[in-house]
Amino acid sequence: MQSKGLIKFFAILFALVCIYQLSFTFVANKVKSDAKAFAGDDVAKEAKYLDSIGREKVFNLGFTDYTYNEVKDKQINKGLDLEGGINVILQISVKDILVGLSNESQDPVFNKALADATKNIKGNQTYLDAFFEAFDAESKGRVKLASPDVFFNKNLDGDIDLKMTDAQVKAVIKRKVNESVLSAFEVLRKRIDKFGVTQPNIQQLGETGRILVELPGAKDVDRIKNLLQSTAQLEFWETHKFEEVAPFLGQLNENLKATEVKVDTKETTKTGIDSLLTDASKDSLANAKGNNPLFDKMISYGGGPVLGYFAPKDTAVINEYINRSSSKALLSPELRFARFVWGKPTTIDNEKKEKVEAVELYALKSDGRVGKPAISGGVVVDARETFDQFGKPAVSMQMNGKGAKQWEELTGKAFTQKSSIAIVLDNIVYSAPGVSSGPISGGSSEISGSFTIDETKDLANVLRAGKLPAKADIVQSDVVGPSLGQEAIEDGMLSFLIGMVLVVLWMILYYGKAGIYANFSLLINILFIFGILASLGAVLTLPGIAGIVLTIGMAVDANVIIFERAKEELDAGKTLEEAVNYSFTWKGAMSSIFDANITTALTALILLVFGTGPIKGFATTLLIGIGTSLFTSIFITRLFLDWSVKKNQNLSFSTPMTHNWFKNMNIDFLSKKKIAYAISSVLVIISLVSLFFVNGLNQGVDFVGGRTFQVRFDKEVTASEVSSALTETFGTNVEAKTFGNDNQLKITTKYKVNEESEGVDKEVNEKLFEGLKSYFPNTSYENFVTNFEGKEIGILQASKVGPTIAEDIKTNSYWAVLGSLLVVFLYLLISFRKWQFSLGAVGAVFHDVIIVLGVYSLFWKYLPFNMEIDQAFIAAILTVIGYSLNDTVIVFDRVREFLGTHEEGTFNQVVNKALNTTISRTVNTSLTTLIVLFAIFILGGETIRGFVFAILVGILVGTYSSLFIATPLMADTVNKEEERKRALKKEE
């Protein structure tokens, strides 16, 4: 080998760089371990300790040193499935942005296009493209985007004029929408930076209007979701007084009596009710208990700006009452444009002096159909958490000069009229103070109410960061508890070590001294993989660990091909040096190695493009592993072998026990193709029947949308009983399945999955807790849903996939599978220059994929582990495609070689010889890969078991198909043409 010194230099340098990069991870883990020992089980104390030493020097290399914060930034990032935390994808409402850009246009064509876009958006299509498509279809050229009724308005002054074509306007609108999404991205980044999570990740997802937020180690689920979804739309409104609205409420109550079913009688507070009823003498509450649809839902009556107190569960019904056209007809001219809004939930005493949760109803003054607040939140320049005059948490705000003047005028007016000012954030009234001492100058104001300290911190944070340009809906979320993450690390590393040990022992058993060299190469390979992951700042996930373990099995493949080729050359009479040198040539083993690894890399690359979250982690480690495996097997193994040759060591690439294994094999594989075709046909037909007519597939929430919770109990539970209890609580079907041990369930529901507004996720969590409360008698709601170190029971993991993103995932999955097949077909066509080789390989892959799908269809109801069709399963299918092609390409490469050297015999005899001479490699590679996969399957944890099972089935089927499907299919299509060529050459 030329340039051995240079290769040694680069290998040593690369190894030192990897050790340097990994050293930060070891130091960071040591500091965290010390923090845990210092804090015991006190998570807050541990976090405070780590925060306090952030700027202290903890790593001294002699020539430079690093603080803990610097070390932490350079360590290997662990994904949420290993670290625990929260991962959400937010959809910035492009619809809201368009409405704002149009200055809230009332044009019927514009609004119909918005509705159609929402209804008809296709998988992977952006909302903006769907809107343009719907607008073109609806307007038919009659209404232009540059119309004064659409986008030619003061909001786009200078950007759009009447003469612009629709195409020109579309370009402007697209730019404006992108600017708004970028603005939302910056606002969210500021909020997250102030939240205090270590190593947060936030990124825009192309031009979809979606933003990915990853918060490793975050624990307070509800708090974080509120922080992310809050638009921070702060407004100051004048309010109507209770006595101004009371006649309307009384008339509304009377009207509802004719349409609503009587409700059960209950005692209510009578104070002030006579003034609410239109004719108290004829029909007082005392004489008509239980027949007041509106008042019977009141927990208590209001006063001042508060119209009444209602239970949170009744707010939707009250909204529906008020918004009826018959109800609006009852409004007086002064109340015609009033906005009825709810306050922040609070706790009050009911008529039995019991503490109950309630929300206040307010009526805000508005001067038109599209009412504007007296002051908008844009005038607020600063916000701080503080305490009010009663010592309760509050938020103080400071306005700019313009706002200070408006505030002075508004407070002066409220003082004169003895009215109140509602401070409204995201359409919720946080407080509605009166003004008792005249106009307030200076622009200072305060939001007070029933806050916790964390709530005032978050509120001040979002006000300082600024408002979002449009609402942000959580369309996908994953929540993983730190306890589950720690279990995943332990399971993943155990499977990693056992898989590696088994492969190391097998290589020594089969190849002897050469196997030891391969093992050294493998250890260096693993060092390179982790070093590159650390230097790239890549995220290590549980599927990523599976990718590394799979790489161990596949890394052995290149060494196996080299060793098998060297054995063949030794058997052919070459010296050891000649055999080693030839095995490293293109005609020796290199063409097979490169073809096999490129096909696998192409499928991994497509997985990287179309996958999301942990699946990207799997693809990343697989791609890195392929690259490092090529380097170590081609260069590092070669250095060891050359050194052995130079030392005149006895290197036979076998042991006395394995020396004659697979030698002189003469199996007529092609003669058995009819049997193989028949068996495969039966398996494919059974699979297709099960897929389309019997069982179908168990599609996960990734494909159909929904919510899943992994809940652990303190004792064994019956899944069917839990399912029945939750179905009753939710009022819709809830599925519960045993997940691993009998005290752990995976719970799935589609309850309100289409609703993405703030507060829905908390409502679902509360219903889940309510339905399972009997199983957790000593657990509070906070401990049930909140993540913390050492958590043993409750929600350990939760995920949500909205219907729009589920459609995108499904579309991406189809393209990923089809794209990988197309790319590989083209590569093989270019490499082998015969379409028959591509057809044989791709035909075998189709066969493998259908059978794997069939196995999942046939057995998902019966096997005791998760067999959902989700993103992880698609990753497994693509891995199967890559592996199956890898196996097939090795055989095809040998066929091509034999044809090039004019091997004697018929074409079928040449193909059979190629199969027989590569059988040792096929068995060894499949065996080593299956060994590590079995280790992951048994020890890798429940989360990844279904994913690994798909790869296991795929490799078994793929090994069979490369021998009995791909090669016979290629031979059947190329046979006559090749036989004619061989006959002509014999005649010459």
PDB file of C-alpha atoms in Angstrom, residues 357-599:
ATOM      1  CA  GLU A 357     -62.745  26.762  40.167  1.00  0.00           C
ATOM      2  CA  ALA A 358     -64.547  29.510  38.251  1.00  0.00           C
ATOM      3  CA  VAL A 359     -64.014  31.947  35.381  1.00  0.00           C
ATOM      4  CA  GLU A 360     -65.386  35.477  35.152  1.00  0.00           C
ATOM      5  CA  LEU A 361     -67.416  36.790  32.212  1.00  0.00           C
ATOM      6  CA  TYR A 362     -66.746  40.307  30.943  1.00  0.00           C
ATOM      7  CA  ALA A 363     -68.237  42.586  28.273  1.00  0.00           C
ATOM      8  CA  LEU A 364     -65.627  44.797  26.562  1.00  0.00           C
ATOM      9  CA  LYS A 365     -66.602  48.079  24.902  1.00  0.00           C
ATOM     10  CA  SER A 366     -66.148  48.099  21.130  1.00  0.00           C
ATOM     11  CA  ASP A 367     -66.926  50.828  18.625  1.00  0.00           C
ATOM     12  CA  GLY A 368     -67.480  48.629  15.563  1.00  0.00           C
ATOM     13  CA  ARG A 369     -67.846  45.137  14.113  1.00  0.00           C
ATOM     14  CA  VAL A 370     -64.052  44.778  14.045  1.00  0.00           C
ATOM     15  CA  GLY A 371     -63.438  46.545  17.339  1.00  0.00           C
ATOM     16  CA  LYS A 372     -60.045  47.856  18.332  1.00  0.00           C
ATOM     17  CA  PRO A 373     -58.739  48.065  21.906  1.00  0.00           C
ATOM     18  CA  ALA A 374     -58.233  51.439  23.542  1.00  0.00           C
ATOM     19  CA  ILE A 375     -54.482  50.668  23.774  1.00  0.00           C
ATOM     20  CA  SER A 376     -52.544  47.843  22.106  1.00  0.00           C
ATOM     21  CA  GLY A 377     -49.667  45.981  23.726  1.00  0.00           C
ATOM     22  CA  GLY A 378     -47.165  47.356  21.240  1.00  0.00           C
ATOM     23  CA  VAL A 379     -46.635  50.351  23.528  1.00  0.00           C
ATOM     24  CA  VAL A 380     -45.218  48.168  26.322  1.00  0.00           C
ATOM     25  CA  VAL A 381     -41.411  48.416  26.357  1.00  0.00           C
ATOM     26  CA  ASP A 382     -40.628  46.475  29.524  1.00  0.00           C
ATOM     27  CA  ALA A 383     -42.227  43.970  31.893  1.00  0.00           C
ATOM     28  CA  ARG A 384     -41.045  42.616  35.228  1.00  0.00           C
ATOM     29  CA  GLU A 385     -42.360  40.103  37.727  1.00  0.00           C
ATOM     30  CA  THR A 386     -43.204  41.797  41.029  1.00  0.00           C
ATOM     31  CA  PHE A 387     -45.644  41.656  43.964  1.00  0.00           C
ATOM     32  CA  ASP A 388     -48.800  43.715  44.318  1.00  0.00           C
ATOM     33  CA  GLN A 389     -49.920  45.714  47.350  1.00  0.00           C
ATOM     34  CA  PHE A 390     -51.254  42.524  48.969  1.00  0.00           C
ATOM     35  CA  GLY A 391     -47.964  40.663  48.530  1.00  0.00           C
ATOM     36  CA  LYS A 392     -49.265  38.489  45.704  1.00  0.00           C
ATOM     37  CA  PRO A 393     -47.273  37.772  42.480  1.00  0.00           C
ATOM     38  CA  ALA A 394     -47.959  40.322  39.727  1.00  0.00           C
ATOM     39  CA  VAL A 395     -46.388  41.786  36.581  1.00  0.00           C
ATOM     40  CA  SER A 396     -45.459  45.448  36.259  1.00  0.00           C
ATOM     41  CA  MET A 397     -45.257  47.076  32.819  1.00  0.00           C
ATOM     42  CA  GLN A 398     -43.716  50.252  31.472  1.00  0.00           C
ATOM     43  CA  MET A 399     -45.066  51.966  28.341  1.00  0.00           C
ATOM     44  CA  ASN A 400     -43.344  54.205  25.791  1.00  0.00           C
ATOM     45  CA  GLY A 401     -44.190  57.918  25.441  1.00  0.00           C
ATOM     46  CA  LYS A 402     -47.146  57.353  23.131  1.00  0.00           C
ATOM     47  CA  GLY A 403     -48.527  54.638  25.359  1.00  0.00           C
ATOM     48  CA  ALA A 404     -48.043  56.709  28.507  1.00  0.00           C
ATOM     49  CA  LYS A 405     -50.175  59.490  27.023  1.00  0.00           C
ATOM     50  CA  GLN A 406     -52.901  57.040  25.947  1.00  0.00           C
ATOM     51  CA  TRP A 407     -52.794  55.380  29.371  1.00  0.00           C
ATOM     52  CA  GLU A 408     -53.236  58.715  31.131  1.00  0.00           C
ATOM     53  CA  GLU A 409     -56.271  59.523  28.953  1.00  0.00           C
ATOM     54  CA  LEU A 410     -57.801  56.059  29.444  1.00  0.00           C
ATOM     55  CA  THR A 411     -57.340  56.012  33.220  1.00  0.00           C
ATOM     56  CA  GLY A 412     -58.737  59.557  33.435  1.00  0.00           C
ATOM     57  CA  LYS A 413     -61.843  58.460  31.529  1.00  0.00           C
ATOM     58  CA  ALA A 414     -62.256  55.366  33.730  1.00  0.00           C
ATOM     59  CA  PHE A 415     -61.945  57.532  36.860  1.00  0.00           C
ATOM     60  CA  THR A 416     -64.600  59.958  35.622  1.00  0.00           C
ATOM     61  CA  GLN A 417     -67.051  57.213  34.577  1.00  0.00           C
ATOM     62  CA  LYS A 418     -66.303  55.002  37.612  1.00  0.00           C
ATOM     63  CA  SER A 419     -65.588  52.150  35.174  1.00  0.00           C
ATOM     64  CA  SER A 420     -62.805  49.587  34.865  1.00  0.00           C
ATOM     65  CA  ILE A 421     -60.004  48.834  32.401  1.00  0.00           C
ATOM     66  CA  ALA A 422     -59.627  45.217  31.316  1.00  0.00           C
ATOM     67  CA  ILE A 423     -56.059  44.040  30.744  1.00  0.00           C
ATOM     68  CA  VAL A 424     -56.481  41.337  28.117  1.00  0.00           C
ATOM     69  CA  LEU A 425     -53.770  38.897  27.019  1.00  0.00           C
ATOM     70  CA  ASP A 426     -54.529  36.465  24.184  1.00  0.00           C
ATOM     71  CA  ASN A 427     -58.268  37.143  24.541  1.00  0.00           C
ATOM     72  CA  ILE A 428     -58.276  36.369  28.280  1.00  0.00           C
ATOM     73  CA  VAL A 429     -58.942  39.062  30.883  1.00  0.00           C
ATOM     74  CA  TYR A 430     -56.157  38.854  33.473  1.00  0.00           C
ATOM     75  CA  SER A 431     -57.410  41.726  35.584  1.00  0.00           C
ATOM     76  CA  ALA A 432     -59.906  44.600  35.334  1.00  0.00           C
ATOM     77  CA  PRO A 433     -58.937  47.234  37.889  1.00  0.00           C
ATOM     78  CA  GLY A 434     -60.872  50.412  38.537  1.00  0.00           C
ATOM     79  CA  VAL A 435     -59.210  53.816  38.879  1.00  0.00           C
ATOM     80  CA  SER A 436     -59.764  55.465  42.247  1.00  0.00           C
ATOM     81  CA  SER A 437     -57.289  58.370  42.296  1.00  0.00           C
ATOM     82  CA  GLY A 438     -57.511  60.127  38.954  1.00  0.00           C
ATOM     83  CA  PRO A 439     -55.497  59.817  35.716  1.00  0.00           C
ATOM     84  CA  ILE A 440     -52.259  57.771  35.971  1.00  0.00           C
ATOM     85  CA  SER A 441     -49.265  59.424  34.328  1.00  0.00           C
ATOM     86  CA  GLY A 442     -45.835  57.993  33.538  1.00  0.00           C
ATOM     87  CA  GLY A 443     -47.052  54.921  31.643  1.00  0.00           C
ATOM     88  CA  SER A 444     -46.761  52.409  34.502  1.00  0.00           C
ATOM     89  CA  SER A 445     -49.353  49.676  34.860  1.00  0.00           C
ATOM     90  CA  GLU A 446     -49.710  46.317  36.557  1.00  0.00           C
ATOM     91  CA  ILE A 447     -51.326  42.949  35.876  1.00  0.00           C
ATOM     92  CA  SER A 448     -52.480  41.274  39.069  1.00  0.00           C
ATOM     93  CA  GLY A 449     -54.639  38.278  39.830  1.00  0.00           C
ATOM     94  CA  SER A 450     -54.346  34.684  41.036  1.00  0.00           C
ATOM     95  CA  PHE A 451     -50.808  34.041  39.773  1.00  0.00           C
ATOM     96  CA  THR A 452     -48.028  31.731  40.860  1.00  0.00           C
ATOM     97  CA  ILE A 453     -44.446  33.048  40.808  1.00  0.00           C
ATOM     98  CA  ASP A 454     -43.655  30.863  37.759  1.00  0.00           C
ATOM     99  CA  GLU A 455     -46.676  32.304  35.937  1.00  0.00           C
ATOM    100  CA  THR A 456     -45.579  35.902  36.518  1.00  0.00           C
ATOM    101  CA  LYS A 457     -42.066  35.022  35.356  1.00  0.00           C
ATOM    102  CA  ASP A 458     -43.415  33.473  32.146  1.00  0.00           C
ATOM    103  CA  LEU A 459     -45.865  36.343  31.569  1.00  0.00           C
ATOM    104  CA  ALA A 460     -43.143  38.961  31.962  1.00  0.00           C
ATOM    105  CA  ASN A 461     -40.938  36.861  29.679  1.00  0.00           C
ATOM    106  CA  VAL A 462     -43.453  36.696  26.823  1.00  0.00           C
ATOM    107  CA  LEU A 463     -44.307  40.396  27.134  1.00  0.00           C
ATOM    108  CA  ARG A 464     -40.626  41.361  26.920  1.00  0.00           C
ATOM    109  CA  ALA A 465     -40.022  39.014  23.969  1.00  0.00           C
ATOM    110  CA  GLY A 466     -42.943  40.557  22.088  1.00  0.00           C
ATOM    111  CA  LYS A 467     -46.072  39.162  20.545  1.00  0.00           C
ATOM    112  CA  LEU A 468     -46.236  36.487  17.893  1.00  0.00           C
ATOM    113  CA  PRO A 469     -47.475  37.756  14.504  1.00  0.00           C
ATOM    114  CA  ALA A 470     -50.056  34.953  14.466  1.00  0.00           C
ATOM    115  CA  LYS A 471     -51.186  32.142  16.712  1.00  0.00           C
ATOM    116  CA  ALA A 472     -48.879  29.171  17.111  1.00  0.00           C
ATOM    117  CA  ASP A 473     -50.574  25.770  17.309  1.00  0.00           C
ATOM    118  CA  ILE A 474     -48.824  22.631  18.514  1.00  0.00           C
ATOM    119  CA  VAL A 475     -49.336  20.152  15.666  1.00  0.00           C
ATOM    120  CA  GLN A 476     -46.884  17.555  16.957  1.00  0.00           C
ATOM    121  CA  SER A 477     -45.370  16.994  20.375  1.00  0.00           C
ATOM    122  CA  ASP A 478     -43.314  14.416  22.216  1.00  0.00           C
ATOM    123  CA  VAL A 479     -42.763  14.416  25.960  1.00  0.00           C
ATOM    124  CA  VAL A 480     -40.279  11.990  27.518  1.00  0.00           C
ATOM    125  CA  GLY A 481     -39.630  11.766  31.245  1.00  0.00           C
ATOM    126  CA  PRO A 482     -35.996  11.706  32.472  1.00  0.00           C
ATOM    127  CA  SER A 483     -36.560   8.345  34.172  1.00  0.00           C
ATOM    128  CA  LEU A 484     -37.603   6.794  30.869  1.00  0.00           C
ATOM    129  CA  GLY A 485     -34.624   8.455  29.179  1.00  0.00           C
ATOM    130  CA  GLN A 486     -32.230   6.955  31.740  1.00  0.00           C
ATOM    131  CA  GLU A 487     -33.779   3.508  31.202  1.00  0.00           C
ATOM    132  CA  ALA A 488     -33.317   3.950  27.437  1.00  0.00           C
ATOM    133  CA  ILE A 489     -29.627   4.811  27.918  1.00  0.00           C
ATOM    134  CA  GLU A 490     -29.044   1.778  30.125  1.00  0.00           C
ATOM    135  CA  ASP A 491     -30.912  -0.582  27.782  1.00  0.00           C
ATOM    136  CA  GLY A 492     -29.269   0.907  24.680  1.00  0.00           C
ATOM    137  CA  MET A 493     -25.722   0.726  26.065  1.00  0.00           C
ATOM    138  CA  LEU A 494     -26.225  -2.811  27.388  1.00  0.00           C
ATOM    139  CA  SER A 495     -27.409  -4.017  23.980  1.00  0.00           C
ATOM    140  CA  PHE A 496     -24.504  -2.117  22.392  1.00  0.00           C
ATOM    141  CA  LEU A 497     -21.889  -3.802  24.593  1.00  0.00           C
ATOM    142  CA  ILE A 498     -23.344  -7.315  24.357  1.00  0.00           C
ATOM    143  CA  GLY A 499     -23.791  -7.049  20.575  1.00  0.00           C
ATOM    144  CA  MET A 500     -20.230  -5.839  20.200  1.00  0.00           C
ATOM    145  CA  VAL A 501     -18.763  -8.578  22.431  1.00  0.00           C
ATOM    146  CA  LEU A 502     -20.607 -11.294  20.496  1.00  0.00           C
ATOM    147  CA  VAL A 503     -19.378  -9.943  17.151  1.00  0.00           C
ATOM    148  CA  VAL A 504     -15.803  -9.691  18.460  1.00  0.00           C
ATOM    149  CA  LEU A 505     -15.882 -13.304  19.681  1.00  0.00           C
ATOM    150  CA  TRP A 506     -17.345 -14.562  16.390  1.00  0.00           C
ATOM    151  CA  MET A 507     -14.690 -12.780  14.306  1.00  0.00           C
ATOM    152  CA  ILE A 508     -11.912 -14.365  16.394  1.00  0.00           C
ATOM    153  CA  LEU A 509     -13.600 -17.775  16.261  1.00  0.00           C
ATOM    154  CA  TYR A 510     -14.031 -17.669  12.484  1.00  0.00           C
ATOM    155  CA  TYR A 511     -11.001 -15.714  11.206  1.00  0.00           C
ATOM    156  CA  GLY A 512      -8.436 -16.163  13.974  1.00  0.00           C
ATOM    157  CA  LYS A 513      -5.639 -13.586  13.944  1.00  0.00           C
ATOM    158  CA  ALA A 514      -7.220 -11.689  11.038  1.00  0.00           C
ATOM    159  CA  GLY A 515     -10.402 -11.473  13.154  1.00  0.00           C
ATOM    160  CA  ILE A 516      -8.392  -9.814  15.952  1.00  0.00           C
ATOM    161  CA  TYR A 517      -7.158  -7.199  13.475  1.00  0.00           C
ATOM    162  CA  ALA A 518     -10.736  -6.658  12.306  1.00  0.00           C
ATOM    163  CA  ASN A 519     -11.802  -6.156  15.932  1.00  0.00           C
ATOM    164  CA  PHE A 520      -9.119  -3.508  16.510  1.00  0.00           C
ATOM    165  CA  SER A 521     -10.364  -1.817  13.360  1.00  0.00           C
ATOM    166  CA  LEU A 522     -13.910  -2.043  14.719  1.00  0.00           C
ATOM    167  CA  LEU A 523     -12.933  -0.350  18.015  1.00  0.00           C
ATOM    168  CA  ILE A 524     -11.256   2.480  16.120  1.00  0.00           C
ATOM    169  CA  ASN A 525     -14.379   2.714  13.958  1.00  0.00           C
ATOM    170  CA  ILE A 526     -16.564   3.199  17.050  1.00  0.00           C
ATOM    171  CA  LEU A 527     -14.185   5.860  18.377  1.00  0.00           C
ATOM    172  CA  PHE A 528     -14.451   7.707  15.050  1.00  0.00           C
ATOM    173  CA  ILE A 529     -18.278   7.482  15.023  1.00  0.00           C
ATOM    174  CA  PHE A 530     -18.678   9.011  18.494  1.00  0.00           C
ATOM    175  CA  GLY A 531     -15.940  11.559  17.839  1.00  0.00           C
ATOM    176  CA  ILE A 532     -17.647  12.754  14.654  1.00  0.00           C
ATOM    177  CA  LEU A 533     -21.034  12.899  16.408  1.00  0.00           C
ATOM    178  CA  ALA A 534     -19.474  15.096  19.111  1.00  0.00           C
ATOM    179  CA  SER A 535     -17.648  17.395  16.670  1.00  0.00           C
ATOM    180  CA  LEU A 536     -20.728  17.875  14.453  1.00  0.00           C
ATOM    181  CA  GLY A 537     -22.956  18.638  17.432  1.00  0.00           C
ATOM    182  CA  ALA A 538     -25.242  15.834  16.237  1.00  0.00           C
ATOM    183  CA  VAL A 539     -27.957  14.485  18.514  1.00  0.00           C
ATOM    184  CA  LEU A 540     -27.635  10.911  19.794  1.00  0.00           C
ATOM    185  CA  THR A 541     -31.017   9.165  19.985  1.00  0.00           C
ATOM    186  CA  LEU A 542     -32.123   5.646  20.880  1.00  0.00           C
ATOM    187  CA  PRO A 543     -32.611   4.791  17.171  1.00  0.00           C
ATOM    188  CA  GLY A 544     -29.188   6.407  16.735  1.00  0.00           C
ATOM    189  CA  ILE A 545     -27.682   3.891  19.153  1.00  0.00           C
ATOM    190  CA  ALA A 546     -29.475   1.197  17.144  1.00  0.00           C
ATOM    191  CA  GLY A 547     -27.846   2.672  14.021  1.00  0.00           C
ATOM    192  CA  ILE A 548     -24.418   2.402  15.672  1.00  0.00           C
ATOM    193  CA  VAL A 549     -25.051  -1.173  16.793  1.00  0.00           C
ATOM    194  CA  LEU A 550     -26.260  -2.024  13.290  1.00  0.00           C
ATOM    195  CA  THR A 551     -23.122  -0.351  11.934  1.00  0.00           C
ATOM    196  CA  ILE A 552     -21.043  -2.742  14.057  1.00  0.00           C
ATOM    197  CA  GLY A 553     -22.620  -5.648  12.226  1.00  0.00           C
ATOM    198  CA  MET A 554     -22.297  -3.947   8.842  1.00  0.00           C
ATOM    199  CA  ALA A 555     -18.734  -2.745   9.510  1.00  0.00           C
ATOM    200  CA  VAL A 556     -17.701  -6.363   9.842  1.00  0.00           C
ATOM    201  CA  ASP A 557     -19.093  -6.920   6.325  1.00  0.00           C
ATOM    202  CA  ALA A 558     -16.269  -5.060   4.563  1.00  0.00           C
ATOM    203  CA  ASN A 559     -13.644  -6.989   6.528  1.00  0.00           C
ATOM    204  CA  VAL A 560     -15.458 -10.256   5.761  1.00  0.00           C
ATOM    205  CA  ILE A 561     -15.443  -9.495   2.006  1.00  0.00           C
ATOM    206  CA  ILE A 562     -11.704  -8.703   2.156  1.00  0.00           C
ATOM    207  CA  PHE A 563     -10.859 -11.795   4.206  1.00  0.00           C
ATOM    208  CA  GLU A 564     -12.968 -14.110   2.041  1.00  0.00           C
ATOM    209  CA  ARG A 565     -11.297 -12.750  -1.097  1.00  0.00           C
ATOM    210  CA  ALA A 566      -7.846 -13.174   0.431  1.00  0.00           C
ATOM    211  CA  LYS A 567      -8.713 -16.800   1.299  1.00  0.00           C
ATOM    212  CA  GLU A 568      -9.783 -17.456  -2.291  1.00  0.00           C
ATOM    213  CA  GLU A 569      -6.521 -16.043  -3.618  1.00  0.00           C
ATOM    214  CA  LEU A 570      -4.494 -18.133  -1.154  1.00  0.00           C
ATOM    215  CA  ASP A 571      -6.396 -21.235  -2.277  1.00  0.00           C
ATOM    216  CA  ALA A 572      -5.604 -20.265  -5.875  1.00  0.00           C
ATOM    217  CA  GLY A 573      -1.890 -20.529  -5.081  1.00  0.00           C
ATOM    218  CA  LYS A 574      -0.889 -16.919  -4.443  1.00  0.00           C
ATOM    219  CA  THR A 575       1.458 -15.934  -1.659  1.00  0.00           C
ATOM    220  CA  LEU A 576       0.088 -14.213   1.455  1.00  0.00           C
ATOM    221  CA  GLU A 577       1.413 -10.823   0.318  1.00  0.00           C
ATOM    222  CA  GLU A 578      -0.076 -11.259  -3.179  1.00  0.00           C
ATOM    223  CA  ALA A 579      -3.412 -12.403  -1.738  1.00  0.00           C
ATOM    224  CA  VAL A 580      -3.636  -9.412   0.616  1.00  0.00           C
ATOM    225  CA  ASN A 581      -2.624  -6.951  -2.103  1.00  0.00           C
ATOM    226  CA  TYR A 582      -5.137  -8.357  -4.604  1.00  0.00           C
ATOM    227  CA  SER A 583      -8.014  -8.369  -2.106  1.00  0.00           C
ATOM    228  CA  PHE A 584      -7.571  -4.594  -1.729  1.00  0.00           C
ATOM    229  CA  THR A 585      -7.758  -3.917  -5.480  1.00  0.00           C
ATOM    230  CA  TRP A 586     -10.872  -2.859  -7.372  1.00  0.00           C
ATOM    231  CA  LYS A 587     -11.069  -6.260  -9.062  1.00  0.00           C
ATOM    232  CA  GLY A 588     -10.545  -7.927  -5.728  1.00  0.00           C
ATOM    233  CA  ALA A 589     -12.906  -6.788  -2.955  1.00  0.00           C
ATOM    234  CA  MET A 590     -13.140  -3.021  -3.407  1.00  0.00           C
ATOM    235  CA  SER A 591     -15.830  -2.926  -6.116  1.00  0.00           C
ATOM    236  CA  SER A 592     -18.108  -5.154  -4.032  1.00  0.00           C
ATOM    237  CA  ILE A 593     -17.479  -3.118  -0.876  1.00  0.00           C
ATOM    238  CA  PHE A 594     -18.164   0.215  -2.549  1.00  0.00           C
ATOM    239  CA  ASP A 595     -21.264  -0.958  -4.436  1.00  0.00           C
ATOM    240  CA  ALA A 596     -22.744  -2.493  -1.285  1.00  0.00           C
ATOM    241  CA  ASN A 597     -22.041   0.537   0.920  1.00  0.00           C
ATOM    242  CA  ILE A 598     -23.197   3.092  -1.652  1.00  0.00           C
ATOM    243  CA  THR A 599     -26.598   1.405  -2.027  1.00  0.00           C
TER     244      THR A 599
END
